[in-house]
mmCIF file of C-alpha atoms in Angstrom:
data_model
loop_
_atom_site.group_PDB
_atom_site.id
_atom_site.type_symbol
_atom_site.label_atom_id
_atom_site.label_comp_id
_atom_site.label_asym_id
_atom_site.label_seq_id
_atom_site.Cartn_x
_atom_site.Cartn_y
_atom_site.Cartn_z
ATOM 1 C CA MET A 12 149.614 33.761 119.215
ATOM 2 C CA HIS A 13 149.363 35.446 122.601
ATOM 3 C CA SER A 14 152.171 37.892 123.296
ATOM 4 C CA PRO A 15 153.372 38.067 126.917
ATOM 5 C CA ARG A 16 152.943 41.400 128.627
ATOM 6 C CA PHE A 17 155.662 43.191 130.572
ATOM 7 C CA ARG A 18 155.483 45.904 133.193
ATOM 8 C CA ILE A 19 158.681 47.875 133.813
ATOM 9 C CA VAL A 20 158.849 49.623 137.187
ATOM 10 C CA LEU A 21 161.086 52.702 137.291
ATOM 11 C CA GLY A 22 162.046 55.408 139.776
ATOM 12 C CA PRO A 23 165.042 56.584 141.826
ATOM 13 C CA ASP A 24 164.351 54.477 144.955
ATOM 14 C CA PRO A 25 165.293 50.784 144.551
ATOM 15 C CA ILE A 26 163.332 49.697 147.643
ATOM 16 C CA ALA A 27 160.155 51.406 146.402
ATOM 17 C CA ARG A 28 160.645 49.934 142.923
ATOM 18 C CA ARG A 29 161.001 46.450 144.354
ATOM 19 C CA ARG A 30 157.945 46.833 146.585
ATOM 20 C CA THR A 31 155.811 48.106 143.693
ATOM 21 C CA ALA A 32 157.034 45.336 141.397
ATOM 22 C CA ASP A 33 156.304 42.641 143.974
ATOM 23 C CA ARG A 34 152.793 43.999 144.516
ATOM 24 C CA LEU A 35 152.053 44.008 140.792
ATOM 25 C CA ALA A 36 153.527 40.540 140.366
ATOM 26 C CA ASP A 37 151.239 39.192 143.096
ATOM 27 C CA LEU A 38 148.199 40.780 141.490
ATOM 28 C CA THR A 39 149.011 39.591 137.976
ATOM 29 C CA GLU A 40 150.371 36.182 139.034
ATOM 30 C CA VAL A 41 153.573 36.548 137.070
ATOM 31 C CA ARG A 42 157.206 36.512 138.062
ATOM 32 C CA ALA A 43 158.934 39.611 139.397
ATOM 33 C CA THR A 44 162.484 40.241 138.207
ATOM 34 C CA HIS A 45 164.607 42.674 140.206
ATOM 35 C CA LEU A 46 167.513 44.346 138.438
ATOM 36 C CA HIS A 47 170.118 46.273 140.401
ATOM 37 C CA ASP A 48 171.648 49.707 139.845
ATOM 38 C CA ALA A 49 175.237 48.508 139.292
ATOM 39 C CA HIS A 50 175.625 49.545 135.647
ATOM 40 C CA ASP A 51 178.270 51.630 133.906
ATOM 41 C CA SER A 52 175.828 53.670 131.837
ATOM 42 C CA CYS A 53 172.182 54.289 130.985
ATOM 43 C CA ALA A 54 172.672 52.203 127.866
ATOM 44 C CA ASP A 55 173.919 49.253 129.954
ATOM 45 C CA ALA A 56 170.885 49.593 132.247
ATOM 46 C CA CYS A 57 168.561 49.495 129.240
ATOM 47 C CA ARG A 58 170.307 46.422 127.847
ATOM 48 C CA SER A 59 169.785 44.587 131.145
ATOM 49 C CA VAL A 60 166.047 45.343 131.014
ATOM 50 C CA ALA A 61 165.812 44.283 127.370
ATOM 51 C CA ALA A 62 167.563 41.005 128.245
ATOM 52 C CA ALA A 63 164.992 40.342 130.987
ATOM 53 C CA VAL A 64 162.171 40.973 128.496
ATOM 54 C CA ASP A 65 163.802 38.649 125.968
ATOM 55 C CA ALA A 66 164.014 35.947 128.648
ATOM 56 C CA GLY A 67 160.313 36.356 129.376
ATOM 57 C CA ILE A 68 159.442 36.126 125.671
ATOM 58 C CA ALA A 69 161.532 32.957 125.351
ATOM 59 C CA ALA A 70 159.681 31.451 128.318
ATOM 60 C CA GLY A 71 156.318 32.592 126.962
ATOM 61 C CA ARG A 72 155.475 34.371 130.212
ATOM 62 C CA GLY A 73 155.062 38.034 131.025
ATOM 63 C CA ARG A 74 157.011 39.614 133.867
ATOM 64 C CA VAL A 75 157.096 42.582 136.166
ATOM 65 C CA ILE A 76 160.609 43.994 136.040
ATOM 66 C CA SER A 77 162.066 46.336 138.638
ATOM 67 C CA ALA A 78 164.477 48.242 136.385
ATOM 68 C CA PRO A 79 167.680 50.123 137.262
ATOM 69 C CA SER A 80 167.210 53.786 138.159
ATOM 70 C CA ASP A 81 169.253 54.940 135.143
ATOM 71 C CA THR A 82 166.978 53.264 132.581
ATOM 72 C CA ARG A 83 166.045 55.694 129.816
ATOM 73 C CA PRO A 84 162.681 54.865 128.209
ATOM 74 C CA GLN A 85 163.624 56.138 124.769
ATOM 75 C CA HIS A 86 166.744 53.943 124.665
ATOM 76 C CA LEU A 87 164.827 50.995 126.082
ATOM 77 C CA PHE A 88 162.019 51.010 123.531
ATOM 78 C CA GLU A 89 164.522 51.185 120.690
ATOM 79 C CA LEU A 90 166.019 47.952 122.025
ATOM 80 C CA LEU A 91 162.663 46.251 122.604
ATOM 81 C CA GLY A 92 161.396 46.700 119.064
ATOM 82 C CA SER A 93 157.973 45.103 118.600
ATOM 83 C CA ALA A 94 157.942 43.928 122.244
ATOM 84 C CA ALA A 95 157.420 47.579 123.205
ATOM 85 C CA GLU A 96 153.783 47.228 122.120
ATOM 86 C CA HIS A 97 153.224 44.867 125.044
ATOM 87 C CA THR A 98 155.322 46.724 127.605
ATOM 88 C CA SER A 99 154.062 49.273 130.119
ATOM 89 C CA LEU A 100 156.181 51.752 132.056
ATOM 90 C CA ILE A 101 155.250 52.361 135.687
ATOM 91 C CA VAL A 102 157.142 55.024 137.642
ATOM 92 C CA HIS A 103 157.123 55.217 141.435
ATOM 93 C CA VAL A 104 156.995 58.821 142.709
ATOM 94 C CA ASP A 105 157.921 59.903 146.238
ATOM 95 C CA PRO A 106 156.215 63.268 146.950
ATOM 96 C CA ALA A 107 158.694 64.050 149.726
ATOM 97 C CA LEU A 108 161.696 63.739 147.410
ATOM 98 C CA LEU A 109 160.470 64.502 143.888
ATOM 99 C CA LEU A 110 161.508 68.162 143.773
ATOM 100 C CA VAL A 111 164.910 67.311 145.284
ATOM 101 C CA GLU A 112 165.384 64.566 142.693
ATOM 102 C CA LEU A 113 164.355 66.921 139.891
ATOM 103 C CA ALA A 114 167.097 69.312 141.033
ATOM 104 C CA ASP A 115 169.803 66.604 140.928
ATOM 105 C CA GLU A 116 172.402 67.906 138.469
ATOM 106 C CA ARG A 117 174.866 65.037 138.949
ATOM 107 C CA LEU A 118 176.012 63.699 135.599
ATOM 108 C CA ILE A 119 176.055 60.037 134.656
ATOM 109 C CA ASP A 120 177.299 58.211 131.576
ATOM 110 C CA ASP A 121 174.527 58.022 129.019
ATOM 111 C CA GLY A 122 176.341 55.455 126.890
ATOM 112 C CA GLU A 123 174.623 56.709 123.725
ATOM 113 C CA HIS A 124 177.959 57.676 122.241
ATOM 114 C CA GLN A 125 181.478 58.210 123.560
ATOM 115 C CA GLY A 126 181.692 60.924 126.192
ATOM 116 C CA SER A 127 177.927 61.539 126.358
ATOM 117 C CA LEU A 128 176.672 62.530 129.805
ATOM 118 C CA ILE A 129 173.196 63.191 131.162
ATOM 119 C CA ALA A 130 171.942 64.656 134.425
ATOM 120 C CA ARG A 131 170.033 62.384 136.802
ATOM 121 C CA SER A 132 167.172 64.904 136.789
ATOM 122 C CA SER A 133 166.856 64.521 133.022
ATOM 123 C CA VAL A 134 166.622 60.726 133.304
ATOM 124 C CA LEU A 135 163.854 61.019 135.916
ATOM 125 C CA VAL A 136 161.892 63.521 133.820
ATOM 126 C CA GLU A 137 162.167 61.249 130.790
ATOM 127 C CA GLN A 138 160.813 58.346 132.846
ATOM 128 C CA ILE A 139 157.874 60.420 134.107
ATOM 129 C CA GLU A 140 157.052 61.841 130.674
ATOM 130 C CA HIS A 141 156.982 58.401 129.017
ATOM 131 C CA ALA A 142 155.135 56.580 131.804
ATOM 132 C CA ASP A 143 151.879 54.715 131.296
ATOM 133 C CA ALA A 144 151.242 55.044 135.029
ATOM 134 C CA LEU A 145 152.684 57.036 137.930
ATOM 135 C CA VAL A 146 152.372 55.419 141.364
ATOM 136 C CA VAL A 147 152.278 58.250 143.900
ATOM 137 C CA ASP A 148 153.071 57.283 147.491
ATOM 138 C CA HIS A 149 150.630 59.762 149.034
ATOM 139 C CA ARG A 150 151.688 58.821 152.560
ATOM 140 C CA ARG A 151 154.965 60.644 151.888
ATOM 141 C CA ALA A 152 153.265 63.919 150.968
ATOM 142 C CA PRO A 153 153.614 66.550 153.736
ATOM 143 C CA ASP A 154 149.918 67.415 153.485
ATOM 144 C CA ALA A 155 146.955 67.385 151.112
ATOM 145 C CA ASP A 156 147.886 70.794 149.705
ATOM 146 C CA ALA A 157 151.323 69.533 148.688
ATOM 147 C CA LEU A 158 149.710 66.462 147.130
ATOM 148 C CA SER A 159 147.441 68.674 145.034
ATOM 149 C CA ARG A 160 150.432 70.584 143.689
ATOM 150 C CA LEU A 161 152.339 67.376 142.980
ATOM 151 C CA LEU A 162 149.468 65.745 141.074
ATOM 152 C CA ALA A 163 149.046 68.846 138.952
ATOM 153 C CA LEU A 164 152.773 68.945 138.159
ATOM 154 C CA LEU A 165 152.821 65.271 137.170
ATOM 155 C CA SER A 166 149.702 65.778 135.071
ATOM 156 C CA HIS A 167 151.334 68.678 133.212
ATOM 157 C CA LEU A 168 154.516 66.680 132.589
ATOM 158 C CA ALA A 169 152.781 63.436 131.618
ATOM 159 C CA PRO A 170 149.157 64.016 130.568
ATOM 160 C CA ASP A 171 148.836 60.484 129.165
ATOM 161 C CA ALA A 172 149.884 58.752 132.386
ATOM 162 C CA ARG A 173 147.380 57.305 134.841
ATOM 163 C CA LEU A 174 148.011 58.538 138.378
ATOM 164 C CA VAL A 175 147.755 55.709 140.905
ATOM 165 C CA LEU A 176 147.341 56.403 144.626
ATOM 166 C CA PRO A 177 147.234 53.442 147.041
ATOM 167 C CA ARG A 178 143.952 53.129 148.909
ATOM 168 C CA GLY A 179 142.983 55.868 151.335
ATOM 169 C CA ALA A 180 139.686 57.744 151.185
ATOM 170 C CA HIS A 181 140.985 61.048 152.577
ATOM 171 C CA TRP A 182 143.780 61.313 150.020
ATOM 172 C CA ARG A 183 141.603 60.060 147.181
ATOM 173 C CA ASP A 184 139.008 62.743 147.896
ATOM 174 C CA ARG A 185 141.717 65.408 148.058
ATOM 175 C CA ALA A 186 143.185 64.211 144.769
ATOM 176 C CA ARG A 187 139.797 64.494 143.094
ATOM 177 C CA SER A 188 139.386 68.037 144.374
ATOM 178 C CA ALA A 189 142.640 68.950 142.641
ATOM 179 C CA GLY A 190 141.058 68.446 139.225
ATOM 180 C CA SER A 191 139.232 66.040 136.961
ATOM 181 C CA ALA A 192 139.548 62.319 137.675
ATOM 182 C CA GLY A 193 137.775 60.882 134.662
ATOM 183 C CA ALA A 194 138.308 57.609 132.914
ATOM 184 C CA GLY A 195 140.685 58.859 130.257
ATOM 185 C CA PRO A 196 144.446 59.333 130.251
ATOM 186 C CA GLY A 197 145.680 61.065 133.363
ATOM 187 C CA ALA A 198 142.784 59.900 135.531
ATOM 188 C CA ALA A 199 143.397 58.732 139.089
ATOM 189 C CA SER A 200 143.120 55.216 140.447
ATOM 190 C CA SER A 201 143.073 54.380 144.137
ATOM 191 C CA SER A 202 144.882 51.042 144.070
ATOM 192 C CA HIS A 203 147.385 48.894 142.223
ATOM 193 C CA ARG A 204 144.587 46.517 141.230
ATOM 194 C CA GLY A 205 143.262 48.754 138.465
ATOM 195 C CA LEU A 206 146.806 49.180 137.199
ATOM 196 C CA ALA A 207 147.392 45.450 137.176
ATOM 197 C CA ALA A 208 144.119 44.792 135.350
ATOM 198 C CA GLY A 209 144.904 47.119 132.454
ATOM 199 C CA ALA A 210 145.116 45.352 129.110
ATOM 200 C CA GLY A 211 145.591 46.016 125.450
ATOM 201 C CA PRO A 212 148.480 47.327 123.404
ATOM 202 C CA ARG A 213 150.584 50.215 124.647
ATOM 203 C CA ARG A 214 149.873 53.697 123.296
ATOM 204 C CA ILE A 215 152.904 54.242 121.085
ATOM 205 C CA PRO A 216 154.198 56.784 121.374
ATOM 206 C CA VAL A 217 153.173 58.100 124.783
ATOM 207 C CA GLU A 218 153.566 61.830 124.268
ATOM 208 C CA PRO A 219 155.370 63.930 126.893
ATOM 209 C CA GLY A 220 153.548 67.027 128.068
ATOM 210 C CA TRP A 221 155.868 69.377 126.208
ATOM 211 C CA VAL A 222 155.148 67.612 122.904
ATOM 212 C CA LYS A 223 151.428 67.995 123.496
ATOM 213 C CA VAL A 224 151.942 71.709 124.191
ATOM 214 C CA LEU A 225 153.715 72.211 120.869
ATOM 215 C CA ASN A 226 150.999 70.176 119.109
ATOM 216 C CA GLY A 227 148.283 72.296 120.705
ATOM 217 C CA ASP A 228 146.556 69.459 122.594
ATOM 218 C CA HIS A 229 147.937 69.745 126.136
ATOM 219 C CA ALA A 230 145.070 68.953 128.540
ATOM 220 C CA PRO A 231 146.284 67.949 132.030
ATOM 221 C CA ALA A 232 143.710 66.003 134.036
ATOM 222 C CA PHE A 233 144.627 67.720 137.310
ATOM 223 C CA ALA A 234 144.826 71.431 137.987
ATOM 224 C CA ASP A 235 146.328 73.546 140.741
ATOM 225 C CA PRO A 236 146.528 77.357 140.564
ATOM 226 C CA ARG A 237 150.241 77.248 141.384
ATOM 227 C CA VAL A 238 151.124 74.969 138.448
ATOM 228 C CA SER A 239 151.054 76.159 134.843
ATOM 229 C CA THR A 240 152.550 75.529 131.430
ATOM 230 C CA LEU A 241 153.470 78.278 128.987
ATOM 231 C CA ARG A 242 154.111 77.990 125.275
ATOM 232 C CA TYR A 243 156.661 80.492 124.004
ATOM 233 C CA THR A 244 157.036 81.191 120.286
ATOM 234 C CA ASN A 245 159.068 83.767 118.419
ATOM 235 C CA PRO A 246 160.112 83.666 114.749
ATOM 236 C CA VAL A 247 163.285 85.674 115.433
ATOM 237 C CA PRO A 248 166.517 83.752 116.196
ATOM 238 C CA PHE A 249 168.174 84.021 119.600
ATOM 239 C CA HIS A 250 171.372 85.882 120.415
ATOM 240 C CA PRO A 251 173.343 83.144 122.249
ATOM 241 C CA ARG A 252 175.054 85.498 124.704
ATOM 242 C CA ARG A 253 171.695 86.856 125.869
ATOM 243 C CA VAL A 254 170.276 83.344 126.282
ATOM 244 C CA LEU A 255 173.214 82.352 128.468
ATOM 245 C CA ALA A 256 172.818 85.507 130.556
ATOM 246 C CA LEU A 257 169.136 84.702 131.120
ATOM 247 C CA LEU A 258 169.818 81.083 132.057
ATOM 248 C CA GLN A 259 172.520 82.066 134.530
ATOM 249 C CA GLY A 260 170.459 84.939 135.897
ATOM 250 C CA GLY A 261 166.715 85.360 136.232
ATOM 251 C CA TRP A 262 165.862 81.896 134.904
ATOM 252 C CA SER A 263 167.867 80.000 137.534
ATOM 253 C CA HIS A 264 167.229 82.566 140.288
ATOM 254 C CA GLY A 265 163.468 82.168 140.033
ATOM 255 C CA ASP A 266 162.743 85.740 138.946
ATOM 256 C CA HIS A 267 159.868 84.478 136.779
ATOM 257 C CA GLY A 268 158.753 81.529 138.916
ATOM 258 C CA ALA A 269 160.181 78.093 139.634
ATOM 259 C CA ILE A 270 160.797 76.525 136.221
ATOM 260 C CA ILE A 271 160.707 72.740 136.589
ATOM 261 C CA ARG A 272 160.723 71.667 132.951
ATOM 262 C CA SER A 273 161.196 73.308 129.585
ATOM 263 C CA ALA A 274 161.683 71.697 126.200
ATOM 264 C CA GLY A 275 161.238 72.447 122.543
ATOM 265 C CA PHE A 276 163.085 73.817 119.559
ATOM 266 C CA CYS A 277 165.205 76.914 119.084
ATOM 267 C CA ARG A 278 167.383 78.739 116.555
ATOM 268 C CA PHE A 279 170.530 80.760 117.189
ATOM 269 C CA ALA A 280 171.655 83.502 114.836
ATOM 270 C CA THR A 281 175.264 82.264 115.066
ATOM 271 C CA ARG A 282 174.372 78.709 114.051
ATOM 272 C CA PRO A 283 172.544 79.017 110.733
ATOM 273 C CA GLY A 284 170.768 76.104 109.142
ATOM 274 C CA VAL A 285 170.462 74.089 112.358
ATOM 275 C CA THR A 286 167.523 73.720 114.731
ATOM 276 C CA GLY A 287 168.481 73.134 118.355
ATOM 277 C CA PHE A 288 166.651 70.949 120.847
ATOM 278 C CA TRP A 289 166.165 72.794 124.153
ATOM 279 C CA ASP A 290 166.014 70.275 127.017
ATOM 280 C CA GLN A 291 165.841 71.513 130.626
ATOM 281 C CA ALA A 292 164.899 69.518 133.722
ATOM 282 C CA GLY A 293 165.311 71.136 137.119
ATOM 283 C CA GLY A 294 168.738 72.707 137.350
ATOM 284 C CA SER A 295 170.132 70.963 134.269
ATOM 285 C CA ILE A 296 169.802 72.281 130.728
ATOM 286 C CA GLY A 297 171.202 71.103 127.435
ATOM 287 C CA ILE A 298 170.799 72.532 123.957
ATOM 288 C CA GLU A 299 171.876 70.121 121.248
ATOM 289 C CA PRO A 300 171.527 70.086 117.460
ATOM 290 C CA ALA A 301 168.260 68.455 116.445
ATOM 291 C CA ALA A 302 168.058 68.836 112.674
ATOM 292 C CA ARG A 303 169.687 70.577 109.749
ATOM 293 C CA ASP A 304 167.737 72.492 107.147
ATOM 294 C CA THR A 305 167.348 70.703 103.830
ATOM 295 C CA ALA A 306 166.638 72.119 100.415
ATOM 296 C CA ASP A 307 163.395 70.158 100.025
ATOM 297 C CA GLY A 308 162.254 70.259 103.664
ATOM 298 C CA PRO A 309 160.130 72.810 105.512
ATOM 299 C CA LEU A 310 162.034 75.859 106.734
ATOM 300 C CA SER A 311 162.357 75.970 110.510
ATOM 301 C CA VAL A 312 162.529 79.418 112.063
ATOM 302 C CA GLY A 313 162.605 80.853 115.548
ATOM 303 C CA GLN A 314 161.607 79.371 118.869
ATOM 304 C CA ASP A 315 158.883 77.009 120.045
ATOM 305 C CA LEU A 316 159.230 76.103 123.729
ATOM 306 C CA ALA A 317 157.001 74.565 126.398
ATOM 307 C CA ILE A 318 157.727 75.729 129.952
ATOM 308 C CA THR A 319 156.216 74.163 133.097
ATOM 309 C CA GLY A 320 156.667 75.323 136.662
ATOM 310 C CA PHE A 321 155.304 76.815 139.851
ATOM 311 C CA ALA A 322 153.981 80.370 140.079
ATOM 312 C CA LEU A 323 155.159 81.211 136.576
ATOM 313 C CA ASP A 324 155.077 84.887 135.599
ATOM 314 C CA ALA A 325 154.010 84.297 132.005
ATOM 315 C CA ALA A 326 154.304 87.949 130.950
ATOM 316 C CA GLY A 327 157.679 88.411 132.624
ATOM 317 C CA LEU A 328 159.081 85.158 131.257
ATOM 318 C CA THR A 329 157.870 85.949 127.751
ATOM 319 C CA ALA A 330 159.448 89.405 127.937
ATOM 320 C CA ALA A 331 162.736 87.937 129.202
ATOM 321 C CA LEU A 332 162.869 85.456 126.322
ATOM 322 C CA ASP A 333 161.940 88.180 123.835
ATOM 323 C CA GLU A 334 164.950 90.151 125.089
ATOM 324 C CA CYS A 335 167.150 87.214 124.049
ATOM 325 C CA ALA A 336 166.076 87.501 120.407
ATOM 326 C CA LEU A 337 167.902 89.605 117.842
ATOM 327 C CA ARG A 338 166.887 93.243 117.904
ATOM 328 C CA PRO A 339 165.383 94.769 114.755
ATOM 329 C CA ASP A 340 168.647 96.379 113.640
ATOM 330 C CA GLU A 341 170.559 93.127 114.199
ATOM 331 C CA LEU A 342 167.940 91.136 112.321
ATOM 332 C CA LEU A 343 168.079 93.507 109.347
ATOM 333 C CA ALA A 344 171.899 93.360 109.289
ATOM 334 C CA GLY A 345 171.670 89.763 108.103
ATOM 335 C CA PRO A 346 173.727 86.572 108.448
ATOM 336 C CA GLU A 347 177.037 88.324 107.738
ATOM 337 C CA LEU A 348 176.748 90.252 111.016
ATOM 338 C CA TRP A 349 175.196 87.319 112.871
ATOM 339 C CA ALA A 350 178.309 85.239 112.223
ATOM 340 C CA LYS A 351 180.357 87.812 114.159
ATOM 341 C CA LEU A 352 178.170 87.800 117.287
ATOM 342 C CA VAL A 353 179.675 86.469 120.510
ATOM 343 C CA ASP A 354 178.594 82.861 121.068
ATOM 344 C CA PRO A 355 179.592 81.542 124.529
ATOM 345 C CA LEU A 356 177.442 78.410 124.369
ATOM 346 C CA PRO A 357 179.194 75.015 124.078
ATOM 347 C CA GLU A 358 180.127 74.037 120.553
ATOM 348 C CA TRP A 359 177.825 71.507 118.951
ATOM 349 C CA GLN A 360 179.625 68.265 118.258
ATOM 350 C CA PRO A 361 178.502 65.985 115.434
ATOM 351 C CA ARG A 362 176.910 62.780 116.679
ATOM 352 C CA ALA A 363 179.044 59.683 116.332
#
C-alpha cells in the first residue's frame, strides 16, 4: 500500500514558510496546509503538525504543511511514529536575518515537562540540524561573499541537508565556488523543482553536524575559510566555576572567535556519575543531565564537544577549555575534595 508523503516547512518567518509551502504544493500537486503560530508551547505546535499529518493519512493524500515556528523536530518525529519515514523537513533560511535569529535568547515554553523553557535560537538550530533541505533566499544576502559564508555555516551545522537556492545563475555560480556541489547530501540545487521531485524514505535519523563531528565523519559540502568546526576532547572533568567564568567572559565576548554552535558531552567534578549534555546555540547555553553511569555500562569520562563558528582560534579556545579542567593536584586529591569545590551552575533537576 502506498504511503502518502508529507513535507513540513519550517522557519521563523510565517510569510516565507507559506510562500515556500505553496510553491511546493503547486509542484507536487498536493494540498498545502498552513498552521499558525498561536500555540502555548513547542509541544502544542508539534501536536498541531502531527494532527495535520494524521488527517492527510486518513484522506490517503500527502500534504505540504507550513508548520508553526516553534515546532521542534525531535518532538515532532516522536509523535509521528512510522509516518516520520515518509516526512521531509524543509527549513526556509533568510540570509539577512539568520545570525540575528541565532542570537535570539528569548525563552518560550517547551512543553516537554512542567516549567521547561527553551530559547528561540535553540529551536531554530534544531530545525536546521534536522532538515532534509534548507531553502536559502539568496536575494536577501547582502552580497556573494556573505552568501558563501552562510552556505558554509549551514553545511557545517547540517551536513546531510540539501541546500536549495531559487534560480539565478550568478548566485548559483557563486555558491559552487564556495565548495563542492556534488550529488550527495549537502549538495546545492537551484530550484524548488528538484526538492519537490525527491522521493524515497527519509534518512532516519538525519544527523546534526555536531553528532557527525563526535562520530568522526563530519564532511561539510561547502567550505569558507572563515567557517570552521573544532572537536574538543579532554578526559579530565571540568571545574564548574571555571566553566562559568569562561562562558561569561572570553566565550561570550568573542575572544576566541564568534561561536555559533557548540554541543556534546561533559563531566563536572562536583557531579559524579552523571554525564552532562552541553547545548549552546548563539547566545543561549544549557547544560543538562544526559545519562547516569551504570555498573554494567561503559564508563564515560571527560569532555567531547563540537564547536562551530566564525574565525575560531582553535589553539586559544582549546587552551581556554583546558584551563577549565581540574589541575593535576586537584585531580589527584580525588572525589572527596571535588565534592567541596564551588559549583555555581544551576542545579540539575530530575526529569518528570
